[in-house]
PDB file of C-alpha atoms in Angstrom:
ATOM      1  CA  ARG A   1       0.035   0.008   0.002  1.00 72.00           C
ATOM      2  CA  LEU A   2       2.894   2.344   0.730  1.00 73.00           C
ATOM      3  CA  SER A   3       4.458   1.698  -2.675  1.00 72.00           C
ATOM      4  CA  LEU A   4       1.153   2.250  -4.449  1.00 70.00           C
ATOM      5  CA  PHE A   5       0.604   5.516  -2.647  1.00 71.00           C
ATOM      6  CA  LEU A   6       4.181   6.576  -3.393  1.00 73.00           C
ATOM      7  CA  PHE A   7       3.945   5.878  -7.117  1.00 69.00           C
ATOM      8  CA  ASN A   8       0.620   7.677  -7.400  1.00 68.00           C
ATOM      9  CA  ARG A   9       2.170  10.774  -5.858  1.00 71.00           C
ATOM     10  CA  ILE A  10       5.278  10.652  -7.987  1.00 70.00           C
ATOM     11  CA  ASN A  11       3.336   9.821 -11.209  1.00 65.00           C
ATOM     12  CA  GLN A  12       6.569   8.626 -12.915  1.00 63.00           C
ATOM     13  CA  PRO A  13       7.567   7.241 -15.347  1.00 62.00           C
ATOM     14  CA  ALA A  14       5.159   8.722 -17.888  1.00 63.00           C
ATOM     15  CA  ARG A  15       4.551   5.479 -19.809  1.00 70.00           C
ATOM     16  CA  ILE A  16       1.963   3.348 -18.052  1.00 69.00           C
ATOM     17  CA  PHE A  17       3.549  -0.031 -18.950  1.00 73.00           C
ATOM     18  CA  PHE A  18       6.932   0.795 -17.375  1.00 77.00           C
ATOM     19  CA  ARG A  19       5.262   2.460 -14.407  1.00 74.00           C
ATOM     20  CA  VAL A  20       3.263  -0.729 -13.653  1.00 77.00           C
ATOM     21  CA  LEU A  21       6.348  -2.918 -14.028  1.00 81.00           C
ATOM     22  CA  ILE A  22       8.450  -0.749 -11.679  1.00 81.00           C
ATOM     23  CA  GLN A  23       5.537  -0.462  -9.251  1.00 79.00           C
ATOM     24  CA  VAL A  24       5.014  -4.252  -9.080  1.00 82.00           C
ATOM     25  CA  PHE A  25       8.763  -4.882  -8.768  1.00 84.00           C
ATOM     26  CA  PHE A  26       9.091  -2.356  -5.988  1.00 83.00           C
ATOM     27  CA  SER A  27       6.066  -3.812  -4.156  1.00 83.00           C
ATOM     28  CA  LEU A  28       7.592  -7.332  -4.356  1.00 86.00           C
ATOM     29  CA  LEU A  29      10.921  -6.009  -3.119  1.00 87.00           C
ATOM     30  CA  VAL A  30       9.295  -4.309  -0.133  1.00 85.00           C
ATOM     31  CA  SER A  31       7.315  -7.489   0.584  1.00 85.00           C
ATOM     32  CA  TRP A  32      10.441  -9.703   0.506  1.00 88.00           C
ATOM     33  CA  ILE A  33      12.316  -7.325   2.846  1.00 88.00           C
ATOM     34  CA  LEU A  34       9.411  -7.077   5.341  1.00 87.00           C
ATOM     35  CA  VAL A  35       8.692 -10.839   5.341  1.00 87.00           C
ATOM     36  CA  THR A  36      12.394 -11.747   5.679  1.00 89.00           C
ATOM     37  CA  ILE A  37      13.016  -9.312   8.589  1.00 89.00           C
ATOM     38  CA  SER A  38       9.746 -10.334  10.299  1.00 88.00           C
ATOM     39  CA  MET A  39      10.484 -14.059   9.979  1.00 87.00           C
ATOM     40  CA  LYS A  40      14.040 -13.761  11.181  1.00 86.00           C
ATOM     41  CA  THR A  41      12.961 -11.624  14.094  1.00 88.00           C
ATOM     42  CA  TYR A  42      10.142 -14.028  15.044  1.00 86.00           C
ATOM     43  CA  PHE A  43      12.277 -17.170  14.698  1.00 85.00           C
ATOM     44  CA  HIS A  44      15.201 -15.635  16.627  1.00 83.00           C
ATOM     45  CA  TYR A  45      13.290 -14.168  19.604  1.00 85.00           C
ATOM     46  CA  VAL A  46      10.278 -16.550  19.844  1.00 84.00           C
ATOM     47  CA  LEU A  47      11.551 -19.910  18.519  1.00 82.00           C
ATOM     48  CA  ASN A  48      15.209 -19.363  19.381  1.00 82.00           C
ATOM     49  CA  TYR A  49      16.620 -20.498  16.068  1.00 81.00           C
ATOM     50  CA  SER A  50      17.130 -19.071  12.582  1.00 80.00           C
ATOM     51  CA  PRO A  51      14.790 -19.959   9.657  1.00 80.00           C
ATOM     52  CA  ASN A  52      16.275 -21.957   6.773  1.00 82.00           C
ATOM     53  CA  ASN A  53      16.148 -20.933   3.138  1.00 83.00           C
ATOM     54  CA  ASN A  54      13.181 -23.212   2.315  1.00 85.00           C
ATOM     55  CA  GLU A  55      11.027 -21.593   5.007  1.00 82.00           C
ATOM     56  CA  LEU A  56      11.985 -18.128   3.834  1.00 84.00           C
ATOM     57  CA  LEU A  57      11.277 -19.127   0.252  1.00 87.00           C
ATOM     58  CA  ILE A  58       7.829 -20.520   1.131  1.00 88.00           C
ATOM     59  CA  PHE A  59       6.753 -17.462   3.142  1.00 87.00           C
ATOM     60  CA  ASN A  60       8.185 -14.980   0.613  1.00 87.00           C
ATOM     61  CA  GLY A  61       6.457 -16.881  -2.210  1.00 88.00           C
ATOM     62  CA  LEU A  62       3.154 -16.822  -0.359  1.00 89.00           C
ATOM     63  CA  PHE A  63       3.294 -13.139   0.471  1.00 88.00           C
ATOM     64  CA  SER A  64       4.582 -12.375  -3.044  1.00 87.00           C
ATOM     65  CA  MET A  65       1.440 -13.952  -4.511  1.00 89.00           C
ATOM     66  CA  ILE A  66      -0.670 -11.898  -2.094  1.00 87.00           C
ATOM     67  CA  THR A  67       1.238  -8.810  -3.146  1.00 83.00           C
ATOM     68  CA  LEU A  68       0.756  -9.549  -6.863  1.00 85.00           C
ATOM     69  CA  ILE A  69      -2.985 -10.162  -6.381  1.00 86.00           C
ATOM     70  CA  TYR A  70      -3.363  -6.999  -4.334  1.00 83.00           C
ATOM     71  CA  ALA A  71      -1.369  -4.942  -6.819  1.00 79.00           C
ATOM     72  CA  SER A  72      -3.258  -6.336  -9.846  1.00 82.00           C
ATOM     73  CA  VAL A  73      -6.645  -5.677  -8.200  1.00 85.00           C
ATOM     74  CA  TYR A  74      -5.618  -2.165  -7.221  1.00 80.00           C
ATOM     75  CA  ILE A  75      -4.152  -1.297 -10.613  1.00 78.00           C
ATOM     76  CA  SER A  76      -7.115  -2.738 -12.535  1.00 83.00           C
ATOM     77  CA  HIS A  77      -9.555  -0.895 -10.271  1.00 83.00           C
ATOM     78  CA  HIS A  78      -7.548   2.299 -10.624  1.00 76.00           C
ATOM     79  CA  TYR A  79      -7.524   2.239 -14.446  1.00 80.00           C
ATOM     80  CA  MET A  80     -11.139   1.079 -14.599  1.00 87.00           C
ATOM     81  CA  HIS A  81     -12.004   4.110 -12.481  1.00 84.00           C
ATOM     82  CA  LYS A  82     -10.085   6.336 -14.881  1.00 82.00           C
ATOM     83  CA  VAL A  83     -11.933   4.848 -17.861  1.00 86.00           C
ATOM     84  CA  ASN A  84     -15.242   5.397 -16.112  1.00 88.00           C
ATOM     85  CA  ILE A  85     -14.322   8.985 -15.290  1.00 88.00           C
ATOM     86  CA  THR A  86     -13.346   9.594 -18.929  1.00 87.00           C
ATOM     87  CA  ARG A  87     -16.608   8.088 -20.204  1.00 88.00           C
ATOM     88  CA  LYS A  88     -18.577  10.150 -17.706  1.00 89.00           C
ATOM     89  CA  GLU A  89     -16.861  13.323 -18.840  1.00 87.00           C
ATOM     90  CA  GLU A  90     -17.595  12.401 -22.472  1.00 87.00           C
ATOM     91  CA  GLU A  91     -21.275  11.898 -21.604  1.00 87.00           C
ATOM     92  CA  GLU A  92     -21.363  15.194 -19.759  1.00 85.00           C
ATOM     93  CA  ASN A  93     -19.732  16.975 -22.735  1.00 81.00           C
ATOM     94  CA  LYS A  94     -22.227  15.387 -25.088  1.00 80.00           C
ATOM     95  CA  LEU A  95     -25.081  16.520 -22.834  1.00 79.00           C
ATOM     96  CA  LYS A  96     -23.677  20.058 -22.727  1.00 75.00           C
ATOM     97  CA  HIS A  97     -23.329  19.992 -26.527  1.00 71.00           C
ATOM     98  CA  VAL A  98     -26.922  18.868 -26.967  1.00 70.00           C
ATOM     99  CA  GLU A  99     -28.113  21.577 -24.539  1.00 70.00           C
ATOM    100  CA  ALA A 100     -26.015  24.167 -26.401  1.00 66.00           C
ATOM    101  CA  ASP A 101     -27.503  23.078 -29.712  1.00 63.00           C
ATOM    102  CA  PHE A 102     -30.978  23.319 -28.291  1.00 59.00           C
ATOM    103  CA  ILE A 103     -30.279  26.861 -27.006  1.00 63.00           C
ATOM    104  CA  ASP A 104     -28.903  27.808 -30.430  1.00 61.00           C
ATOM    105  CA  PHE A 105     -31.974  26.281 -32.059  1.00 56.00           C
ATOM    106  CA  LYS A 106     -34.253  28.359 -29.831  1.00 56.00           C
ATOM    107  CA  LYS A 107     -32.211  31.442 -30.545  1.00 57.00           C
ATOM    108  CA  GLY A 108     -32.480  30.765 -34.274  1.00 55.00           C
ATOM    109  CA  ILE A 109     -36.276  30.521 -34.030  1.00 59.00           C
ATOM    110  CA  ASN A 110     -36.552  33.477 -31.599  1.00 71.00           C
ATOM    111  CA  PRO A 111     -40.279  32.988 -30.829  1.00 76.00           C
ATOM    112  CA  SER A 112     -40.717  36.495 -29.408  1.00 80.00           C
ATOM    113  CA  LEU A 113     -39.554  38.105 -32.619  1.00 80.00           C
ATOM    114  CA  LEU A 114     -41.524  35.572 -34.666  1.00 80.00           C
ATOM    115  CA  PHE A 115     -44.832  36.294 -32.982  1.00 85.00           C
ATOM    116  CA  ASP A 116     -44.330  40.032 -32.847  1.00 85.00           C
ATOM    117  CA  SER A 117     -43.573  40.114 -36.563  1.00 85.00           C
ATOM    118  CA  LEU A 118     -46.513  37.885 -37.518  1.00 86.00           C
ATOM    119  CA  GLU A 119     -48.958  39.853 -35.371  1.00 87.00           C
ATOM    120  CA  THR A 120     -47.803  43.164 -36.838  1.00 88.00           C
ATOM    121  CA  MET A 121     -47.991  41.593 -40.307  1.00 88.00           C
ATOM    122  CA  LEU A 122     -51.617  40.583 -39.731  1.00 87.00           C
ATOM    123  CA  VAL A 123     -52.528  44.121 -38.800  1.00 86.00           C
ATOM    124  CA  LEU A 124     -50.676  45.660 -41.737  1.00 88.00           C
ATOM    125  CA  MET A 125     -52.283  43.250 -44.235  1.00 88.00           C
ATOM    126  CA  LYS A 126     -55.670  44.899 -43.537  1.00 85.00           C
ATOM    127  CA  ASP A 127     -54.557  48.537 -43.310  1.00 84.00           C
ATOM    128  CA  ASP A 128     -51.423  48.743 -45.491  1.00 86.00           C
ATOM    129  CA  PRO A 129     -50.703  45.698 -47.716  1.00 87.00           C
ATOM    130  CA  GLU A 130     -47.575  47.290 -49.230  1.00 88.00           C
ATOM    131  CA  ASN A 131     -45.919  47.742 -45.852  1.00 88.00           C
ATOM    132  CA  ALA A 132     -47.008  44.235 -44.875  1.00 89.00           C
ATOM    133  CA  GLU A 133     -45.248  42.908 -47.979  1.00 90.00           C
ATOM    134  CA  GLU A 134     -42.075  44.897 -47.120  1.00 91.00           C
ATOM    135  CA  LEU A 135     -42.176  43.659 -43.538  1.00 90.00           C
ATOM    136  CA  SER A 136     -42.516  40.114 -44.850  1.00 90.00           C
ATOM    137  CA  GLU A 137     -39.437  40.522 -47.032  1.00 91.00           C
ATOM    138  CA  LEU A 138     -37.373  42.044 -44.197  1.00 90.00           C
ATOM    139  CA  PHE A 139     -38.562  39.308 -41.840  1.00 88.00           C
ATOM    140  CA  SER A 140     -37.536  36.570 -44.306  1.00 88.00           C
ATOM    141  CA  LEU A 141     -34.107  38.137 -44.816  1.00 88.00           C
ATOM    142  CA  VAL A 142     -33.412  38.302 -41.067  1.00 87.00           C
ATOM    143  CA  TYR A 143     -34.606  34.754 -40.370  1.00 83.00           C
ATOM    144  CA  ARG A 144     -32.769  33.363 -43.414  1.00 85.00           C
ATOM    145  CA  TYR A 145     -29.594  34.920 -42.020  1.00 85.00           C
ATOM    146  CA  LEU A 146     -30.199  33.544 -38.520  1.00 79.00           C
ATOM    147  CA  LEU A 147     -30.807  30.025 -39.734  1.00 78.00           C
ATOM    148  CA  SER A 148     -28.027  29.965 -42.372  1.00 79.00           C
ATOM    149  CA  GLN A 149     -25.345  31.241 -39.964  1.00 74.00           C
ATOM    150  CA  ARG A 150     -25.901  28.507 -37.462  1.00 69.00           C
ATOM    151  CA  THR A 151     -23.320  26.350 -39.357  1.00 73.00           C
ATOM    152  CA  HIS A 152     -20.690  29.162 -39.322  1.00 78.00           C
ATOM    153  CA  GLU A 153     -18.329  29.637 -36.361  1.00 80.00           C
ATOM    154  CA  LEU A 154     -17.232  33.192 -37.209  1.00 86.00           C
ATOM    155  CA  ILE A 155     -18.316  35.876 -39.635  1.00 87.00           C
ATOM    156  CA  GLN A 156     -16.941  39.164 -40.937  1.00 89.00           C
ATOM    157  CA  ILE A 157     -18.208  42.244 -39.125  1.00 90.00           C
ATOM    158  CA  GLN A 158     -19.407  43.869 -42.338  1.00 89.00           C
ATOM    159  CA  GLU A 159     -21.791  40.985 -43.052  1.00 89.00           C
ATOM    160  CA  GLU A 160     -23.261  41.262 -39.591  1.00 89.00           C
ATOM    161  CA  VAL A 161     -23.649  45.046 -39.866  1.00 89.00           C
ATOM    162  CA  ASP A 162     -25.472  44.679 -43.204  1.00 89.00           C
ATOM    163  CA  ILE A 163     -28.092  42.382 -41.711  1.00 90.00           C
ATOM    164  CA  VAL A 164     -28.319  44.666 -38.667  1.00 90.00           C
ATOM    165  CA  ASP A 165     -29.487  47.442 -40.975  1.00 90.00           C
ATOM    166  CA  THR A 166     -32.167  45.138 -42.299  1.00 90.00           C
ATOM    167  CA  PHE A 167     -33.042  44.150 -38.742  1.00 90.00           C
ATOM    168  CA  ILE A 168     -33.548  47.822 -37.741  1.00 90.00           C
ATOM    169  CA  LYS A 169     -35.772  48.450 -40.755  1.00 90.00           C
ATOM    170  CA  MET A 170     -37.872  45.497 -39.707  1.00 90.00           C
ATOM    171  CA  TYR A 171     -38.164  46.815 -36.157  1.00 87.00           C
ATOM    172  CA  THR A 172     -39.566  50.149 -37.419  1.00 86.00           C
ATOM    173  CA  TYR A 173     -42.809  48.254 -38.056  1.00 88.00           C
ATOM    174  CA  LEU A 174     -42.896  46.665 -34.581  1.00 86.00           C
ATOM    175  CA  PRO A 175     -44.274  48.396 -31.464  1.00 83.00           C
ATOM    176  CA  PHE A 176     -40.886  49.057 -29.876  1.00 83.00           C
ATOM    177  CA  GLN A 177     -38.399  51.918 -29.561  1.00 78.00           C
ATOM    178  CA  LYS A 178     -37.169  53.129 -32.927  1.00 83.00           C
ATOM    179  CA  ILE A 179     -33.430  52.799 -33.488  1.00 86.00           C
ATOM    180  CA  ASP A 180     -30.856  55.153 -34.900  1.00 88.00           C
ATOM    181  CA  LEU A 181     -27.646  53.165 -35.490  1.00 89.00           C
ATOM    182  CA  VAL A 182     -24.461  55.154 -36.047  1.00 89.00           C
ATOM    183  CA  TYR A 183     -21.282  53.400 -37.122  1.00 88.00           C
ATOM    184  CA  ASP A 184     -18.141  53.889 -39.131  1.00 84.00           C
ATOM    185  CA  ILE A 185     -16.239  50.603 -39.312  1.00 85.00           C
ATOM    186  CA  ASN A 186     -13.241  50.700 -41.681  1.00 85.00           C
ATOM    187  CA  GLU A 187     -11.420  47.582 -40.585  1.00 85.00           C
ATOM    188  CA  SER A 188     -12.065  43.905 -40.953  1.00 87.00           C
ATOM    189  CA  PHE A 189     -12.418  41.459 -38.087  1.00 89.00           C
ATOM    190  CA  ASN A 190     -14.595  38.539 -37.020  1.00 90.00           C
ATOM    191  CA  ILE A 191     -17.380  38.100 -34.510  1.00 89.00           C
ATOM    192  CA  VAL A 192     -19.655  35.243 -33.612  1.00 87.00           C
ATOM    193  CA  PRO A 193     -22.650  35.224 -36.041  1.00 86.00           C
ATOM    194  CA  GLY A 194     -25.757  36.831 -34.651  1.00 85.00           C
ATOM    195  CA  SER A 195     -23.993  38.635 -31.804  1.00 87.00           C
ATOM    196  CA  LEU A 196     -25.011  42.114 -32.856  1.00 89.00           C
ATOM    197  CA  LEU A 197     -28.543  41.023 -33.662  1.00 88.00           C
ATOM    198  CA  VAL A 198     -29.018  39.357 -30.286  1.00 87.00           C
ATOM    199  CA  LEU A 199     -27.537  42.313 -28.359  1.00 90.00           C
ATOM    200  CA  LEU A 200     -29.455  44.851 -30.384  1.00 90.00           C
ATOM    201  CA  GLU A 201     -32.759  43.064 -29.772  1.00 87.00           C
ATOM    202  CA  ARG A 202     -32.051  42.760 -26.041  1.00 88.00           C
ATOM    203  CA  ILE A 203     -31.269  46.479 -25.901  1.00 89.00           C
ATOM    204  CA  ILE A 204     -34.533  47.340 -27.634  1.00 87.00           C
ATOM    205  CA  ARG A 205     -36.620  45.077 -25.377  1.00 86.00           C
ATOM    206  CA  SER A 206     -34.916  46.294 -22.226  1.00 87.00           C
ATOM    207  CA  CYS A 207     -35.474  50.015 -22.928  1.00 86.00           C
ATOM    208  CA  ILE A 208     -38.621  51.980 -22.198  1.00 84.00           C
ATOM    209  CA  CYS A 209     -40.479  52.857 -25.372  1.00 80.00           C
ATOM    210  CA  VAL A 210     -40.694  56.682 -25.532  1.00 77.00           C
ATOM    211  CA  PRO A 211     -43.040  57.959 -28.281  1.00 74.00           C
ATOM    212  CA  ASP A 212     -41.464  60.120 -30.980  1.00 75.00           C
ATOM    213  CA  THR A 213     -37.984  59.457 -29.589  1.00 80.00           C
ATOM    214  CA  MET A 214     -35.156  57.556 -31.275  1.00 85.00           C
ATOM    215  CA  LEU A 215     -32.874  55.208 -29.326  1.00 87.00           C
ATOM    216  CA  SER A 216     -29.416  56.189 -30.603  1.00 90.00           C
ATOM    217  CA  ILE A 217     -26.844  53.365 -30.613  1.00 91.00           C
ATOM    218  CA  THR A 218     -23.252  53.961 -31.652  1.00 91.00           C
ATOM    219  CA  LEU A 219     -20.779  51.311 -32.820  1.00 92.00           C
ATOM    220  CA  GLU A 220     -17.169  52.233 -32.171  1.00 91.00           C
ATOM    221  CA  VAL A 221     -14.021  50.164 -32.821  1.00 91.00           C
ATOM    222  CA  SER A 222     -11.024  50.162 -30.438  1.00 88.00           C
ATOM    223  CA  ASN A 223      -7.871  48.106 -30.583  1.00 87.00           C
ATOM    224  CA  ASP A 224      -9.404  44.879 -29.241  1.00 88.00           C
ATOM    225  CA  HIS A 225     -13.135  45.468 -29.004  1.00 91.00           C
ATOM    226  CA  LEU A 226     -16.249  46.644 -30.787  1.00 91.00           C
ATOM    227  CA  HIS A 227     -18.271  48.880 -28.436  1.00 93.00           C
ATOM    228  CA  MET A 228     -22.016  49.411 -28.539  1.00 92.00           C
ATOM    229  CA  ARG A 229     -22.930  52.572 -26.651  1.00 92.00           C
ATOM    230  CA  TYR A 230     -26.372  53.998 -25.905  1.00 91.00           C
ATOM    231  CA  ILE A 231     -28.191  56.141 -23.359  1.00 87.00           C
ATOM    232  CA  HIS A 232     -30.086  53.593 -21.308  1.00 80.00           C
ATOM    233  CA  GLN A 233     -33.591  54.179 -20.080  1.00 82.00           C
ATOM    234  CA  GLU A 234     -34.293  50.649 -18.993  1.00 81.00           C
ATOM    235  CA  LYS A 235     -37.341  48.948 -17.629  1.00 81.00           C
ATOM    236  CA  LEU A 236     -37.292  48.168 -13.913  1.00 76.00           C
ATOM    237  CA  ARG A 237     -37.855  44.421 -14.315  1.00 78.00           C
ATOM    238  CA  ASN A 238     -36.194  43.810 -17.674  1.00 77.00           C
ATOM    239  CA  ASN A 239     -32.880  45.640 -17.485  1.00 82.00           C
ATOM    240  CA  LEU A 240     -29.885  44.318 -19.430  1.00 85.00           C
ATOM    241  CA  ASN A 241     -27.064  42.993 -17.196  1.00 86.00           C
ATOM    242  CA  GLN A 242     -24.034  40.726 -17.359  1.00 87.00           C
ATOM    243  CA  ALA A 243     -26.064  37.612 -16.547  1.00 86.00           C
ATOM    244  CA  ASP A 244     -28.030  38.076 -19.774  1.00 84.00           C
ATOM    245  CA  LEU A 245     -24.831  37.567 -21.801  1.00 87.00           C
ATOM    246  CA  GLU A 246     -24.029  34.019 -20.590  1.00 85.00           C
ATOM    247  CA  ASP A 247     -25.195  32.357 -23.833  1.00 81.00           C
ATOM    248  CA  ILE A 248     -23.095  34.737 -25.953  1.00 85.00           C
ATOM    249  CA  ASN A 249     -20.043  34.436 -23.707  1.00 86.00           C
ATOM    250  CA  ARG A 250     -20.270  30.666 -23.846  1.00 83.00           C
ATOM    251  CA  LYS A 251     -19.526  30.898 -27.571  1.00 82.00           C
ATOM    252  CA  TYR A 252     -16.889  33.553 -27.255  1.00 86.00           C
ATOM    253  CA  SER A 253     -15.030  31.507 -24.627  1.00 84.00           C
ATOM    254  CA  PHE A 254     -14.089  29.022 -27.370  1.00 81.00           C
ATOM    255  CA  TYR A 255     -12.238  31.691 -29.352  1.00 83.00           C
ATOM    256  CA  SER A 256     -10.992  34.268 -26.914  1.00 84.00           C
ATOM    257  CA  GLU A 257     -10.077  34.797 -23.283  1.00 85.00           C
ATOM    258  CA  SER A 258     -11.921  38.119 -23.484  1.00 87.00           C
ATOM    259  CA  LEU A 259     -15.672  37.990 -23.084  1.00 89.00           C
ATOM    260  CA  VAL A 260     -18.563  40.324 -23.885  1.00 92.00           C
ATOM    261  CA  THR A 261     -18.939  42.786 -20.986  1.00 92.00           C
ATOM    262  CA  ILE A 262     -21.274  45.523 -19.912  1.00 92.00           C
ATOM    263  CA  SER A 263     -20.152  48.754 -18.282  1.00 91.00           C
ATOM    264  CA  VAL A 264     -22.114  51.861 -17.225  1.00 90.00           C
ATOM    265  CA  SER A 265     -20.748  55.423 -17.004  1.00 87.00           C
ATOM    266  CA  ASN A 266     -23.217  58.112 -16.058  1.00 81.00           C
ATOM    267  CA  ASP A 267     -26.160  57.597 -18.424  1.00 83.00           C
ATOM    268  CA  ILE A 268     -24.133  55.699 -21.059  1.00 90.00           C
ATOM    269  CA  LYS A 269     -24.183  51.926 -21.134  1.00 91.00           C
ATOM    270  CA  THR A 270     -21.412  50.250 -23.113  1.00 93.00           C
ATOM    271  CA  ILE A 271     -21.377  46.652 -24.357  1.00 93.00           C
ATOM    272  CA  SER A 272     -17.864  45.605 -25.384  1.00 93.00           C
ATOM    273  CA  ILE A 273     -17.542  42.744 -27.883  1.00 93.00           C
ATOM    274  CA  PRO A 274     -14.060  41.161 -28.451  1.00 91.00           C
ATOM    275  CA  LYS A 275     -12.667  41.377 -31.949  1.00 90.00           C
ATOM    276  CA  LEU A 276     -11.763  37.902 -33.186  1.00 87.00           C
ATOM    277  CA  THR A 277      -9.053  37.086 -35.720  1.00 79.00           C
ATOM    278  CA  ILE A 278      -8.154  33.824 -37.438  1.00 70.00           C
ATOM    279  CA  ASP A 279      -4.648  32.553 -36.906  1.00 62.00           C
ATOM    280  CA  GLU A 280      -3.570  31.089 -40.272  1.00 50.00           C
ATOM    281  CA  SER A 281      -0.807  29.096 -38.587  1.00 51.00           C
ATOM    282  CA  CYS A 282      -3.389  26.851 -36.980  1.00 47.00           C
ATOM    283  CA  HIS A 283      -3.976  25.229 -40.349  1.00 43.00           C
ATOM    284  CA  ASN A 284      -0.390  24.149 -40.695  1.00 40.00           C
TER     285      ASN A 284
END
């Protein structure tokens, strides 16, 4: 037991086969030394004579077999436990992957946006068929983008900004705060598909709808981040906070150590999105 504990702490050598051989040999050596010393001590002080070689051989052989059985049971149990732990981790990872896919599937459908758009479309079909047709086209473009980008890991910022413009036009027909998006992005970098759409929708739904007032949102680029800034007038029970970004940060954690963060300064709320770049050397 001492040798097994010792080798588990040392964790050397690295190759399992040699480690098992050395571990078994060391256990046998310790067993021979302990049995030999114990027998000689017992025979000398209790029986008053020294054991012969045959007696030492028999006892050492017996305890060596016990040592081998004990070591084999321990090692087999140890590696069976490691295999079970590995399989359990694989099952947990598969479960997390399924749950993540289900969350992405729900995000792709976005039932709140779906029902709001269809309800508005039903009203416009009676009063203004032309606007209803335009809303239908904008709605189809946004949803086609959401569903098509589920297979992409990263996307160029310009593609996302283009669909954001379409998204804002669609929201002008919905009963929410109207948006004025200001941006001047002259560089190329990547983000997770749908990030701006999700954040923009959460900003709109978290802000109080003030009639005849535009919600101005500015996109600014710094060295490492894309910043979304706006004057927040948020609802008391539906304010946007860091906990609402867990699903987005779960994706960003695969590509960057930096995550999407929210900061507030005076009346300005800033959402900082990491700029992602593709390392070409990873394909070599």
